[in-house]
Every structure is written in C-alpha cells, then in structure tokens.
PDB file of C-alpha atoms in Angstrom:
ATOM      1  CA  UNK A   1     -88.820 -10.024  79.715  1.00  0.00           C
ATOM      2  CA  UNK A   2     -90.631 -12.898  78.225  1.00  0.00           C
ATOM      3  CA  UNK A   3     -88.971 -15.321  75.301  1.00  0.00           C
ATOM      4  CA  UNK A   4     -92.083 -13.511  72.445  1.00  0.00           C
ATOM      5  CA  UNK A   5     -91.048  -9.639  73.714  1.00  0.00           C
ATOM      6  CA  UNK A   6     -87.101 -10.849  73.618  1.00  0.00           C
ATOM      7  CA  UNK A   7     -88.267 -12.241  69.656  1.00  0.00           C
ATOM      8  CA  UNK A   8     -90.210  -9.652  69.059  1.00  0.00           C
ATOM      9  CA  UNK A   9     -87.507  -6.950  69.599  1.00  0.00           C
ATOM     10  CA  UNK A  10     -85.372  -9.121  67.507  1.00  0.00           C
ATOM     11  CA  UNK A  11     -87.635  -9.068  64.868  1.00  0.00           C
ATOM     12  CA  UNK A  12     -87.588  -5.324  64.697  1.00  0.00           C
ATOM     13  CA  UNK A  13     -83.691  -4.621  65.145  1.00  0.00           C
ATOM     14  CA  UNK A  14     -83.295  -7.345  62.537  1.00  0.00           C
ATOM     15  CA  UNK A  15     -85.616  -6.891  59.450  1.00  0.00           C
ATOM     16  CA  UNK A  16     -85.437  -3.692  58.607  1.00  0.00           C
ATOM     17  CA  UNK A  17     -81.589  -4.025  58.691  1.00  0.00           C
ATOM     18  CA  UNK A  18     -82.248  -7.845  56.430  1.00  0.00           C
ATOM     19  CA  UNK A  19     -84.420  -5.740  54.017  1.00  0.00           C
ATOM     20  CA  UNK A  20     -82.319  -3.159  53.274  1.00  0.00           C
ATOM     21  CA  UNK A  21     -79.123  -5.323  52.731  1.00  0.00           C
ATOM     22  CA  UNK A  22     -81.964  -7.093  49.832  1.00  0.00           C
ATOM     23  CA  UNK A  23     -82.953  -3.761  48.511  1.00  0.00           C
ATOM     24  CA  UNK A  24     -79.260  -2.811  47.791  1.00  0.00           C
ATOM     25  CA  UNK A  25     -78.185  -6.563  46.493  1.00  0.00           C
ATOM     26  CA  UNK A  26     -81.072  -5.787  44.006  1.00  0.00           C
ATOM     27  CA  UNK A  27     -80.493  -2.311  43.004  1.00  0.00           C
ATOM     28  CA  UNK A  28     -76.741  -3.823  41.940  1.00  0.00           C
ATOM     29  CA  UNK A  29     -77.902  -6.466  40.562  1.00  0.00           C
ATOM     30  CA  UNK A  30     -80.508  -4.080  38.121  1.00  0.00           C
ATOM     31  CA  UNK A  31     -77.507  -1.805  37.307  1.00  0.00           C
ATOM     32  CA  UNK A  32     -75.240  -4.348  36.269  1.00  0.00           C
ATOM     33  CA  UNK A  33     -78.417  -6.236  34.653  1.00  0.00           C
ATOM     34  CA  UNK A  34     -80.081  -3.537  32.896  1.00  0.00           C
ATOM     35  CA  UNK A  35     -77.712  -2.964  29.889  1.00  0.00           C
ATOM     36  CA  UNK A  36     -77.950  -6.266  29.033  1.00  0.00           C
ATOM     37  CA  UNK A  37     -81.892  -6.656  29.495  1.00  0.00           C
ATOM     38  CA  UNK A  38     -82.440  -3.438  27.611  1.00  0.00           C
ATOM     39  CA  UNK A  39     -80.199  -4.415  24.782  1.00  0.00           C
ATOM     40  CA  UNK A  40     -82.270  -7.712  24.678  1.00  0.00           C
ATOM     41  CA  UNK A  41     -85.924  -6.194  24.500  1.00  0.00           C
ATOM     42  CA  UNK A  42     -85.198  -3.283  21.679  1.00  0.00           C
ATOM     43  CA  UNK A  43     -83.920  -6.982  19.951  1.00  0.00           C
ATOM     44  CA  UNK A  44     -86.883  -8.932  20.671  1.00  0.00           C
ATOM     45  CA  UNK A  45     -89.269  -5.884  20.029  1.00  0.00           C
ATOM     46  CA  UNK A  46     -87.726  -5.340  16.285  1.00  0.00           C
ATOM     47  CA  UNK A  47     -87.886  -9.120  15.841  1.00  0.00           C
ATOM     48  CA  UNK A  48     -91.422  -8.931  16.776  1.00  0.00           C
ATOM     49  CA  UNK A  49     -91.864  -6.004  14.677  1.00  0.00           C
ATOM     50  CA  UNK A  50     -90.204  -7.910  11.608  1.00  0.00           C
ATOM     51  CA  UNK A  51     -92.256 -10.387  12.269  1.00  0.00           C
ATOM     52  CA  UNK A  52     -95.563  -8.280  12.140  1.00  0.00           C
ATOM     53  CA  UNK A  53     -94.802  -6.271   9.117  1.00  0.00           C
ATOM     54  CA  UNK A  54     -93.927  -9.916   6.832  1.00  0.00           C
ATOM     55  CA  UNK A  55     -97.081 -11.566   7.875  1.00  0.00           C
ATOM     56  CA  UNK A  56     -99.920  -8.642   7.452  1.00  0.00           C
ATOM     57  CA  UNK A  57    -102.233  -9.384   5.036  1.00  0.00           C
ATOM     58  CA  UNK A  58    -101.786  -6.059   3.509  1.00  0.00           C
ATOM     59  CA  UNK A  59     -98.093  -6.167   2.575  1.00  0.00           C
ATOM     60  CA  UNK A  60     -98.893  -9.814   0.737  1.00  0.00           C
ATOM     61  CA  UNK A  61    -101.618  -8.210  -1.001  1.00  0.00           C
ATOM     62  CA  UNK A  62    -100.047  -4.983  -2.114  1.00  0.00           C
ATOM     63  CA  UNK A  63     -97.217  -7.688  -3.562  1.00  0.00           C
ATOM     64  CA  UNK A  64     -99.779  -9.203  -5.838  1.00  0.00           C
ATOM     65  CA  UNK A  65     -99.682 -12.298  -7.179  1.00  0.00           C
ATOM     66  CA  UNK A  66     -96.330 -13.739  -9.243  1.00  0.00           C
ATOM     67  CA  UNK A  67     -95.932 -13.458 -12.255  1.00  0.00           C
ATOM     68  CA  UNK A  68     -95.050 -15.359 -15.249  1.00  0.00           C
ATOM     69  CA  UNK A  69     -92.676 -15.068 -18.153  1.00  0.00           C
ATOM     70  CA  UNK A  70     -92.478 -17.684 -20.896  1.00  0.00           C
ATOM     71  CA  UNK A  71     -94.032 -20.530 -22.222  1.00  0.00           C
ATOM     72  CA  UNK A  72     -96.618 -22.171 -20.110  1.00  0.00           C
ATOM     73  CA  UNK A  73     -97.327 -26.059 -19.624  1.00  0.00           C
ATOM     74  CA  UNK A  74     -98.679 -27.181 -22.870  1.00  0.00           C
ATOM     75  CA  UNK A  75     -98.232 -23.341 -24.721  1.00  0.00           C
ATOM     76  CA  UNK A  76     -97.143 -23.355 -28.461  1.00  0.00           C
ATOM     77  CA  UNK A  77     -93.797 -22.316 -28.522  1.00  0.00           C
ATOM     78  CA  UNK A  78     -94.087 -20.710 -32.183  1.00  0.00           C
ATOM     79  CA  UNK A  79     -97.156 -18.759 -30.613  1.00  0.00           C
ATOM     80  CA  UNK A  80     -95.138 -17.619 -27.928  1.00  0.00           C
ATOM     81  CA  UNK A  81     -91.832 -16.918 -30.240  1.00  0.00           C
ATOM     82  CA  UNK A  82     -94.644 -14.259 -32.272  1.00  0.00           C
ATOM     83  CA  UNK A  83     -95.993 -12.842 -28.852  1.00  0.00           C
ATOM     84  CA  UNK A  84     -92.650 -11.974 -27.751  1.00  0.00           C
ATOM     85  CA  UNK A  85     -91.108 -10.576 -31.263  1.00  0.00           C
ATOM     86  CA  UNK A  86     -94.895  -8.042 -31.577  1.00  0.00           C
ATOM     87  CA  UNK A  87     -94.065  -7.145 -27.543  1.00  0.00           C
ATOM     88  CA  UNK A  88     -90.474  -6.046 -27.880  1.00  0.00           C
ATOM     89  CA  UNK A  89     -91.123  -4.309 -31.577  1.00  0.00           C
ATOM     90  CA  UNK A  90     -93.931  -2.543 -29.379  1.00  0.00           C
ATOM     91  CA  UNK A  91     -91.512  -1.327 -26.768  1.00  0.00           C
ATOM     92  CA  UNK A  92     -88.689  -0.359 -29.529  1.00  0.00           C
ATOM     93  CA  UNK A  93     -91.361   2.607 -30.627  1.00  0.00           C
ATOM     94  CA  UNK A  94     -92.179   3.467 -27.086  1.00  0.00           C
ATOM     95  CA  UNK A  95     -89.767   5.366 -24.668  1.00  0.00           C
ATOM     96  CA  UNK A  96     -89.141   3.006 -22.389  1.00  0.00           C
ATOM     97  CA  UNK A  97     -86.067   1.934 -20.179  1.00  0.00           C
ATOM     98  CA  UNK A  98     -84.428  -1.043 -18.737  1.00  0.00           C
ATOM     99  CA  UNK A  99     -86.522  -3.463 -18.615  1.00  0.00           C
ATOM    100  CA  UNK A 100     -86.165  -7.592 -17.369  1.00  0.00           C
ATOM    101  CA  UNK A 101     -86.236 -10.108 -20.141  1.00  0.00           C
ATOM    102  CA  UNK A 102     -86.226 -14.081 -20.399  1.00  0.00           C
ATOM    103  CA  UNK A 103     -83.841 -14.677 -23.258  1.00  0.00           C
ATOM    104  CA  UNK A 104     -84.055 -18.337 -24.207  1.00  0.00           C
ATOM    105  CA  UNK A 105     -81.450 -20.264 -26.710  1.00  0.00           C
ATOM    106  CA  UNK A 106     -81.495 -22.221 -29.720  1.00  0.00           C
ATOM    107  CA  UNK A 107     -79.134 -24.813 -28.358  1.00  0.00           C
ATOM    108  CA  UNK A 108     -77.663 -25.663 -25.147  1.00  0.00           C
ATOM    109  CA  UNK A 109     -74.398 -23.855 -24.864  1.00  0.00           C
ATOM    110  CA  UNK A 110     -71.246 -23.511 -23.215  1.00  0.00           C
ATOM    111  CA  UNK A 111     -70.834 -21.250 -19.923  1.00  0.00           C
ATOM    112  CA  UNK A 112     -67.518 -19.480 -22.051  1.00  0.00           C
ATOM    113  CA  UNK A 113     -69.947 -19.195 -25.037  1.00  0.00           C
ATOM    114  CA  UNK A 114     -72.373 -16.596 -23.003  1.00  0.00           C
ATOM    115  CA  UNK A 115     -69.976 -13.928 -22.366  1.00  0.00           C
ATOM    116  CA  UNK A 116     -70.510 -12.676 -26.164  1.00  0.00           C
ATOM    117  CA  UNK A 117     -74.339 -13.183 -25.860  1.00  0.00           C
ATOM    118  CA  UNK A 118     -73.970 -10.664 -22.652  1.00  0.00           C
ATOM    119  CA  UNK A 119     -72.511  -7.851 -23.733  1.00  0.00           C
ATOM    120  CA  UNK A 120     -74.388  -4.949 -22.896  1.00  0.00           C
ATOM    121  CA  UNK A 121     -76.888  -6.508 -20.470  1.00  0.00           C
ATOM    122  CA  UNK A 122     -77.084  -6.733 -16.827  1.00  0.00           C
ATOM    123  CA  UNK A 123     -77.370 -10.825 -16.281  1.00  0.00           C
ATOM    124  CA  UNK A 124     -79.625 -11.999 -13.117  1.00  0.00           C
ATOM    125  CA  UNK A 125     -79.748 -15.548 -13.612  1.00  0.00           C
ATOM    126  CA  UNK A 126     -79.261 -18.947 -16.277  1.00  0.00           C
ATOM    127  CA  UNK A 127     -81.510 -21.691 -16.447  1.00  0.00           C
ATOM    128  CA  UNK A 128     -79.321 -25.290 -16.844  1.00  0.00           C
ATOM    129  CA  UNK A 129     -80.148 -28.884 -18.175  1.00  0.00           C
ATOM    130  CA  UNK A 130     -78.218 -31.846 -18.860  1.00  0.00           C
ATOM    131  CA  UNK A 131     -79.149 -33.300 -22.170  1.00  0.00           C
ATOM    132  CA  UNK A 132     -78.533 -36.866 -21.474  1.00  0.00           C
ATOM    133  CA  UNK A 133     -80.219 -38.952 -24.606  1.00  0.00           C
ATOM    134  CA  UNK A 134     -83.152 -40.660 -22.385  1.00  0.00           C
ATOM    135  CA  UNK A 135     -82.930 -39.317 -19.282  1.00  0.00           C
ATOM    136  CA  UNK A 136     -85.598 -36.701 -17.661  1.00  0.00           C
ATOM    137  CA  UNK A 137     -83.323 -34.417 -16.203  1.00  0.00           C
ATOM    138  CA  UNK A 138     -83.861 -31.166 -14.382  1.00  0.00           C
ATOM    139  CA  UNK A 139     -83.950 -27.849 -14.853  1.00  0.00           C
ATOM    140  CA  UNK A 140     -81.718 -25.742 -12.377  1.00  0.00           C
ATOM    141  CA  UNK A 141     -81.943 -22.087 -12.363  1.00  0.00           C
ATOM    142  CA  UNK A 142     -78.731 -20.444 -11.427  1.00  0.00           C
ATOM    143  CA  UNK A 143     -77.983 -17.024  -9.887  1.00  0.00           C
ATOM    144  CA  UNK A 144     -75.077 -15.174 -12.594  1.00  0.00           C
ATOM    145  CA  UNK A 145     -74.386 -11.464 -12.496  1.00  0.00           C
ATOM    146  CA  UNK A 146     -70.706 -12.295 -13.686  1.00  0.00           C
ATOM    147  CA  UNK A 147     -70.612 -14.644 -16.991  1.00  0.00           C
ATOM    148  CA  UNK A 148     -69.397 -16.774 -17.278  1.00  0.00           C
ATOM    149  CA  UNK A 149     -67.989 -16.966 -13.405  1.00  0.00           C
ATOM    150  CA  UNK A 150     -70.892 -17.076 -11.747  1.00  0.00           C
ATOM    151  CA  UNK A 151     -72.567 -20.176 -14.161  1.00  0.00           C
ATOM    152  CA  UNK A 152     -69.418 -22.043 -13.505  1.00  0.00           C
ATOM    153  CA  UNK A 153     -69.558 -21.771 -10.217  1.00  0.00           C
ATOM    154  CA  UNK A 154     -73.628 -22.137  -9.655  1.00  0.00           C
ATOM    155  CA  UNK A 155     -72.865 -25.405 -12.047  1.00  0.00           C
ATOM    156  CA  UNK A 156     -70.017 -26.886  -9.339  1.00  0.00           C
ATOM    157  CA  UNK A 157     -72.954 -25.912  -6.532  1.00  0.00           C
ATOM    158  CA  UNK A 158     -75.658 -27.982  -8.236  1.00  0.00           C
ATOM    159  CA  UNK A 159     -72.613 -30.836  -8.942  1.00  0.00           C
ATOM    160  CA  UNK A 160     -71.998 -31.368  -5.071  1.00  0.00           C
ATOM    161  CA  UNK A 161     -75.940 -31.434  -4.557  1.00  0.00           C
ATOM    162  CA  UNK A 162     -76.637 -33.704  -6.779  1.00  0.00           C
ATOM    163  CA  UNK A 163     -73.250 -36.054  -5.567  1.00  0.00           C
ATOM    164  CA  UNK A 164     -75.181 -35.692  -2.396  1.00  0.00           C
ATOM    165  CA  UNK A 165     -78.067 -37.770  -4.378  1.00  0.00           C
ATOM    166  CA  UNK A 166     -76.401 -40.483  -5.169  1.00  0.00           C
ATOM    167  CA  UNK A 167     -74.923 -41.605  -1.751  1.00  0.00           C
ATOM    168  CA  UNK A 168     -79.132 -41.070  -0.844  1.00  0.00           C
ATOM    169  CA  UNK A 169     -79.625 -43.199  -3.960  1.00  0.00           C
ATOM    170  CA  UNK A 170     -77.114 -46.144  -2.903  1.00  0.00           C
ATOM    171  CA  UNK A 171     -78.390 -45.946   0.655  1.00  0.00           C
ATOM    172  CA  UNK A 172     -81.612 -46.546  -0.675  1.00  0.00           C
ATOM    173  CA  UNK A 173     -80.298 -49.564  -3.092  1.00  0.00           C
ATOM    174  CA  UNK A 174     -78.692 -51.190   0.058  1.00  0.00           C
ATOM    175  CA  UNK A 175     -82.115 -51.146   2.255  1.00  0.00           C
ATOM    176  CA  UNK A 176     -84.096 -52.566  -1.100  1.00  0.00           C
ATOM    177  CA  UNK A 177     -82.675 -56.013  -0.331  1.00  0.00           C
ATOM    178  CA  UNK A 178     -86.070 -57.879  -1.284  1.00  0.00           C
ATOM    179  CA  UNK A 179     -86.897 -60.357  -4.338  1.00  0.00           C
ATOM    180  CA  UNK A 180     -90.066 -59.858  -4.974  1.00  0.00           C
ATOM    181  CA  UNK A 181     -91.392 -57.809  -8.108  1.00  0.00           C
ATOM    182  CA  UNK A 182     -92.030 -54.680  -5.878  1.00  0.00           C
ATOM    183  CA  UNK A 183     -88.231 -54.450  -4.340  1.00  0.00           C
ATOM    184  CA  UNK A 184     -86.995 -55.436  -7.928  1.00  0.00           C
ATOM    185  CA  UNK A 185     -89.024 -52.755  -9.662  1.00  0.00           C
ATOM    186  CA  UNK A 186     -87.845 -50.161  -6.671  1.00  0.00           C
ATOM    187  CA  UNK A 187     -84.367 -50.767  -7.065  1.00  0.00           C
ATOM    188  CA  UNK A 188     -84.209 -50.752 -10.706  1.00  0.00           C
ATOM    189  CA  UNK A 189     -85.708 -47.104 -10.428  1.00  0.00           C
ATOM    190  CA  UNK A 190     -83.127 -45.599  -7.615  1.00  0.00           C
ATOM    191  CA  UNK A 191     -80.239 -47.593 -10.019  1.00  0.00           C
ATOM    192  CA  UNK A 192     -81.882 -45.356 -12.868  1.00  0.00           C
ATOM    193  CA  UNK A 193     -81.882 -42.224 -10.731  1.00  0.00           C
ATOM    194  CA  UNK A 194     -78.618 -42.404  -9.217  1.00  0.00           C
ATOM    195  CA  UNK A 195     -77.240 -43.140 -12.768  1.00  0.00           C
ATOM    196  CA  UNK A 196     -78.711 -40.018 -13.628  1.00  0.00           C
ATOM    197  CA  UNK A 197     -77.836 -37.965 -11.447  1.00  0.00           C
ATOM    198  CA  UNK A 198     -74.001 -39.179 -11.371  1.00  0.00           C
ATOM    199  CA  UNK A 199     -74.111 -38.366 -14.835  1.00  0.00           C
ATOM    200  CA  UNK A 200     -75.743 -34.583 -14.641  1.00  0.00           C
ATOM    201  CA  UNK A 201     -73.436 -34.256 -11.852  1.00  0.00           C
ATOM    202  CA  UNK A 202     -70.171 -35.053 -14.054  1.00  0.00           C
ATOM    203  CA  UNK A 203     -71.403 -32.510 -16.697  1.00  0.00           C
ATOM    204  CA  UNK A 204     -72.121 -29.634 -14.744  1.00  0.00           C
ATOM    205  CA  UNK A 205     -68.850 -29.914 -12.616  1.00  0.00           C
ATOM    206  CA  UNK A 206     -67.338 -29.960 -16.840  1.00  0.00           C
ATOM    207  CA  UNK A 207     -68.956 -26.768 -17.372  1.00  0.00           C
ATOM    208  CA  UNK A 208     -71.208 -28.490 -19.900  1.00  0.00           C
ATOM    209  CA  UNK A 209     -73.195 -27.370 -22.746  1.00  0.00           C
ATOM    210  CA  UNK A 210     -76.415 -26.841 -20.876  1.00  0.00           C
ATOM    211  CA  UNK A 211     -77.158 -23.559 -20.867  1.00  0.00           C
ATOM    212  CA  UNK A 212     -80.716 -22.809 -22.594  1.00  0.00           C
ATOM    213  CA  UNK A 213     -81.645 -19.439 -21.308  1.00  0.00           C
ATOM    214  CA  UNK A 214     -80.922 -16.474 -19.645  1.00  0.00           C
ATOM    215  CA  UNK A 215     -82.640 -13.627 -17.359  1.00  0.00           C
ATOM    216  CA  UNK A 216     -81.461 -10.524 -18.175  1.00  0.00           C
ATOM    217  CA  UNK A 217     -82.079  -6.480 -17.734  1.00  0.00           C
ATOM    218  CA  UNK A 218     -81.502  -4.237 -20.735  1.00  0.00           C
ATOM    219  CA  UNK A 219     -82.811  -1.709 -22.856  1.00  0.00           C
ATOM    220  CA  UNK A 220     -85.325  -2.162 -26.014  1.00  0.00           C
ATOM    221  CA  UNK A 221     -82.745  -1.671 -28.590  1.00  0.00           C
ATOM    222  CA  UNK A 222     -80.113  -3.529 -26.919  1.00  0.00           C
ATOM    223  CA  UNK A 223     -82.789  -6.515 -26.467  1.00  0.00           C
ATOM    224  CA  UNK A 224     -83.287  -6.408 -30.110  1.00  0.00           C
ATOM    225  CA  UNK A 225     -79.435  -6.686 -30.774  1.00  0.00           C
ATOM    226  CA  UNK A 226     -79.560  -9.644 -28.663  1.00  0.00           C
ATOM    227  CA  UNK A 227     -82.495 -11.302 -30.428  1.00  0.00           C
ATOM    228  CA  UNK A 228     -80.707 -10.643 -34.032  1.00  0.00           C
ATOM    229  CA  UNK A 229     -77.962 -13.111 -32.687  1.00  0.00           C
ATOM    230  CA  UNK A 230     -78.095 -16.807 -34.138  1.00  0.00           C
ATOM    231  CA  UNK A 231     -77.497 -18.392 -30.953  1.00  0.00           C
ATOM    232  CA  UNK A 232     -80.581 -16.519 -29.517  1.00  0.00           C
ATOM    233  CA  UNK A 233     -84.313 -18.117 -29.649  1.00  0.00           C
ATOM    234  CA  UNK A 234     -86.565 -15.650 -28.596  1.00  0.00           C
ATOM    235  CA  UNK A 235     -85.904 -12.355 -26.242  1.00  0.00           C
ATOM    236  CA  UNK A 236     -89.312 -12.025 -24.014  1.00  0.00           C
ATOM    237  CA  UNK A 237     -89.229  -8.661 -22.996  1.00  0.00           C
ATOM    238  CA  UNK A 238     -91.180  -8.112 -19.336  1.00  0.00           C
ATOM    239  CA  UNK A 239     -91.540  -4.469 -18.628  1.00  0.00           C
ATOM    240  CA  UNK A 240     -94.199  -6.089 -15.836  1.00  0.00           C
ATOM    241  CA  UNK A 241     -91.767  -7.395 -13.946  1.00  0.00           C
ATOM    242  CA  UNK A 242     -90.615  -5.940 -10.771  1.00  0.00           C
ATOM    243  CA  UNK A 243     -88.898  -8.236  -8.431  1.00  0.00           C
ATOM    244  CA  UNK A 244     -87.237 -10.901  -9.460  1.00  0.00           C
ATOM    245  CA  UNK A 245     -88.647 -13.005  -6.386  1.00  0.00           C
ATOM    246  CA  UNK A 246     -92.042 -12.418  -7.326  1.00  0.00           C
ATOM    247  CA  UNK A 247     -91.462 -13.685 -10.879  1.00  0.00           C
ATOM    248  CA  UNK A 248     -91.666 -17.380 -12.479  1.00  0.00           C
ATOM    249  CA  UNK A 249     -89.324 -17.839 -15.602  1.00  0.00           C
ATOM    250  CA  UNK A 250     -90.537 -20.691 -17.837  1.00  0.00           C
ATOM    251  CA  UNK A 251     -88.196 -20.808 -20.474  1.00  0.00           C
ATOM    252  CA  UNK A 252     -89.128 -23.460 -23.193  1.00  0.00           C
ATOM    253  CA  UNK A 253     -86.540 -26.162 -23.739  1.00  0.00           C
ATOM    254  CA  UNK A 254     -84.096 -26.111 -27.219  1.00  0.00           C
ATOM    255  CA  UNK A 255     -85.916 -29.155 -28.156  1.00  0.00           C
ATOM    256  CA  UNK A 256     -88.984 -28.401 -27.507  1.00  0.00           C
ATOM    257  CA  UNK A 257     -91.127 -26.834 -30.384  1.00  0.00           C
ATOM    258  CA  UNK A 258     -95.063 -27.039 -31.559  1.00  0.00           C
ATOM    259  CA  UNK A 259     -94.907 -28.094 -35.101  1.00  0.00           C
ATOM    260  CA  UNK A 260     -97.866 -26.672 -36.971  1.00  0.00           C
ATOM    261  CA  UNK A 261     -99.452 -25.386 -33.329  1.00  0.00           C
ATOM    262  CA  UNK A 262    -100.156 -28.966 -32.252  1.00  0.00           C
ATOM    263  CA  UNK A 263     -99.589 -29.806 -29.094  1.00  0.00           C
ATOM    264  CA  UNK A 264     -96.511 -32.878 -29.357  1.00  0.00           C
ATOM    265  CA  UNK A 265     -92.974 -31.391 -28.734  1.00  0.00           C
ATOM    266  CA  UNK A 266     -94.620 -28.322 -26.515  1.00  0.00           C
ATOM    267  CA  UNK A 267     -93.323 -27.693 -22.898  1.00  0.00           C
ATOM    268  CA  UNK A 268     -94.010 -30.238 -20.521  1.00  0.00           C
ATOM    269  CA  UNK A 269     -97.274 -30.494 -18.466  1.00  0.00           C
ATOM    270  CA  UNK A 270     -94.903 -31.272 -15.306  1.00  0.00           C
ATOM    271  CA  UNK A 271     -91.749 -29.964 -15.935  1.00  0.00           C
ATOM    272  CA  UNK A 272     -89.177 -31.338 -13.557  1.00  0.00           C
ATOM    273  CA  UNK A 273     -87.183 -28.919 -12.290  1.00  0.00           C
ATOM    274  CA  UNK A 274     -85.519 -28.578  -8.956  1.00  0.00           C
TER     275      UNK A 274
END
C-alpha cells in the first residue's frame, strides 16, 4: 500500500469520528449557551423596541407642543393677575374637576409657612430664589408632594450643587493668575459669582424665605379658597395642562410688578434660572 492510500484511509477512519466529537462539543455548548443568549435578545429586542416607540415622529407629534403657564418675558403682571382671576371665576360656574394650577406668592416665604397655604391641594412642585439685595440669583424649581419636607429637602439638594460651584469658581480664580485688564475683569466676575453662590447656598441649606410659588392640583372652589389667602398673589388655574413634563411654569417674581401696564418692573426678558 502506498504512503497517499495509507493517508487516505486515515482520512476516512479519522474525520468523520473528528466531526462528530465537534458536532457534540457544540450542541453542549448551545444548551448551556442558549438560556443566556435568549434571555439577552428578548432584552435587546425591547430595548430596541423602546427605542423605536420614543423616537417616532408620531408619538412627538401626538404630544404637542409645551405649554405655558404664567407670565411671559416682558408680560404685565397686573394683566396677567386679571386673566387668571376671569379664568378661575369661569371654571367656578362650570363643572369641572381637579385641575393643575401655578399659585404664585406675594412674598418670599418660609418652607414651615406653606403647610397652611396647602391644605386641601395636591402639591407637585415650588419654585425658589434667594433674595440677596444686588445679586441676580436663580430660580430653582423644586419637586414637593410633602410640605414642607420635600422643599426642605429639594433646598439642601440645590445647597450641595451650588457648594459644588464655588470650588469650580475658586478653581477658576486660581488659573486667572494674569494682570492685565482682561484677567482682572475675569476674576473680579468668578469672585462675584462664587460670592453668590456661597451665599444662596447658606440660605437654602437655612430653609430660607424663598419660596415665591407653588404648582399645585385642586378643585375650582378649593383654588378660590387658596386665592382669598393674603399670602397668595394670583392662583392661575390650567385645566390645559396634562403632564407636568410637557408644561413650562413661569411664575412672576414677588418684586416684580407692571406699574400702570408699562413695561419697567415686568418679568425678565432672560430670566436666569437653573
């Protein structure tokens, strides 16, 4: 027999016996595998459904655009006081439910001074400033189902953010080591800002007066309780609204009023808020 017949027969004792050795290796391997595997495409085809469902253009059409409650850049707030009194007399005569509301303050109050103010109404959220005399400080919205809790503890939340900016602030001092006017001028600004923000920082972690508004969810009538009280502004009632995260609140400042329907004291073009 030559040396290709002896390889030959080799071949065909051997491969056959190779191959199925590999076909039994795999079909373990799938059994052990396939739990796993399936498990990871039911996961990957719900992501991927997720994923289709958020970005059709349907779904972001059929949410419509936002929409807005309060006073807009540059709107008279005694205009928008008279809007709001003729909507929620309107809804008093009509038969309708709960509905959301943007209840804004005279004055800047006191988390432990809300808990009166919401009796009887289902909280969402309170919009914050710091009145420093001066400053330009933000406006934080808040999330508060529980008041006052829930504003005392959104308040400490903001605090350790905005302790956050001021170590930014002095890192940004100690690179601004220049002499000219430029450097001067930039430094003078982030010793202004962190100065600011230390301070906001120290009255929200003291549970501050600086509470101007509230969003809400009550009834007509107990709406027009609410905007009987002293401490309460105006009471925009929003039967429009129907998700909170499709809604902007623009709740007008304590300060900030349109004497005579001109436009000095209104909101702010640009109000900062973060």
């Amino acid at each position: 027999m030559s040396l290709g017949d002896a390889l030959r027969r080799l071949d065909r004792w051997a491969l056959p016996r190779l191959a199925d050795g590999l076909r039994a290796g795999a079909r373990r391997a799938r059994r052990v595998r396939l739990p796993l595997l399936g498990t990871a495409l039911a996961l990957l085809l719900l992501l991927g459904f997720g994923l289709w469902r958020v970005g059709r253009p349907a779904d972001r059409a059929a949410a419509g655009p936002p929409v807005r409650v309060g006073a807009g850049p540059g709107e008279s707030v005694a205009g928008y006081r008279a809007a709001a009194r003729a909507e929620l007399a309107g809804l008093g005569r009509s038969a309708v439910g709960e509905t959301y509301a943007l209840v804004t303050l005279t004055a800047y109050l006191a988390p432990d001074r809300l808990a009166p103010l919401a009796g009887g109404l289902s909280v969402s959220a309170a919009y914050l400033r710091v009145p420093l005399p001066g400053a330009d400080t933000r406006v934080v919205r808040v999330d508060a189902f529980r008041v006052p809790d829930d504003v005392v503890a959104g308040m400490n939340q903001v605090a350790l953010r905005f302790d956050g900016e001021v170590l930014d602030y002095e890192e940004l001092i100690a690179r601004t080591a220049g002499t000219d006017a430029r450097a001067r001028e930039l430094r003078e600004s982030y010793l202004a800002q962190r100065r600011a923000a230390s301070a906001e920082a120290a009255a929200l972690r003291s549970a501050c007066s600086c509470v101007y508004a509230l969003v809400v969810r009550a009834t007509p009538t107990a709406l027009s309780r609410v905007a009987r009280r002293a401490e309460v502004r105006i009471v925009d009632a929003a039967p429009e609204v129907r998700r909170l995260d499709r809604t902007v609140f623009l709740p007008p400042l304590p300060e900030h009023e349109c004497g005579g329907g001109t436009a000095s004291g209104c909101v702010p073009k640009v109000p900062n808020t973060r």
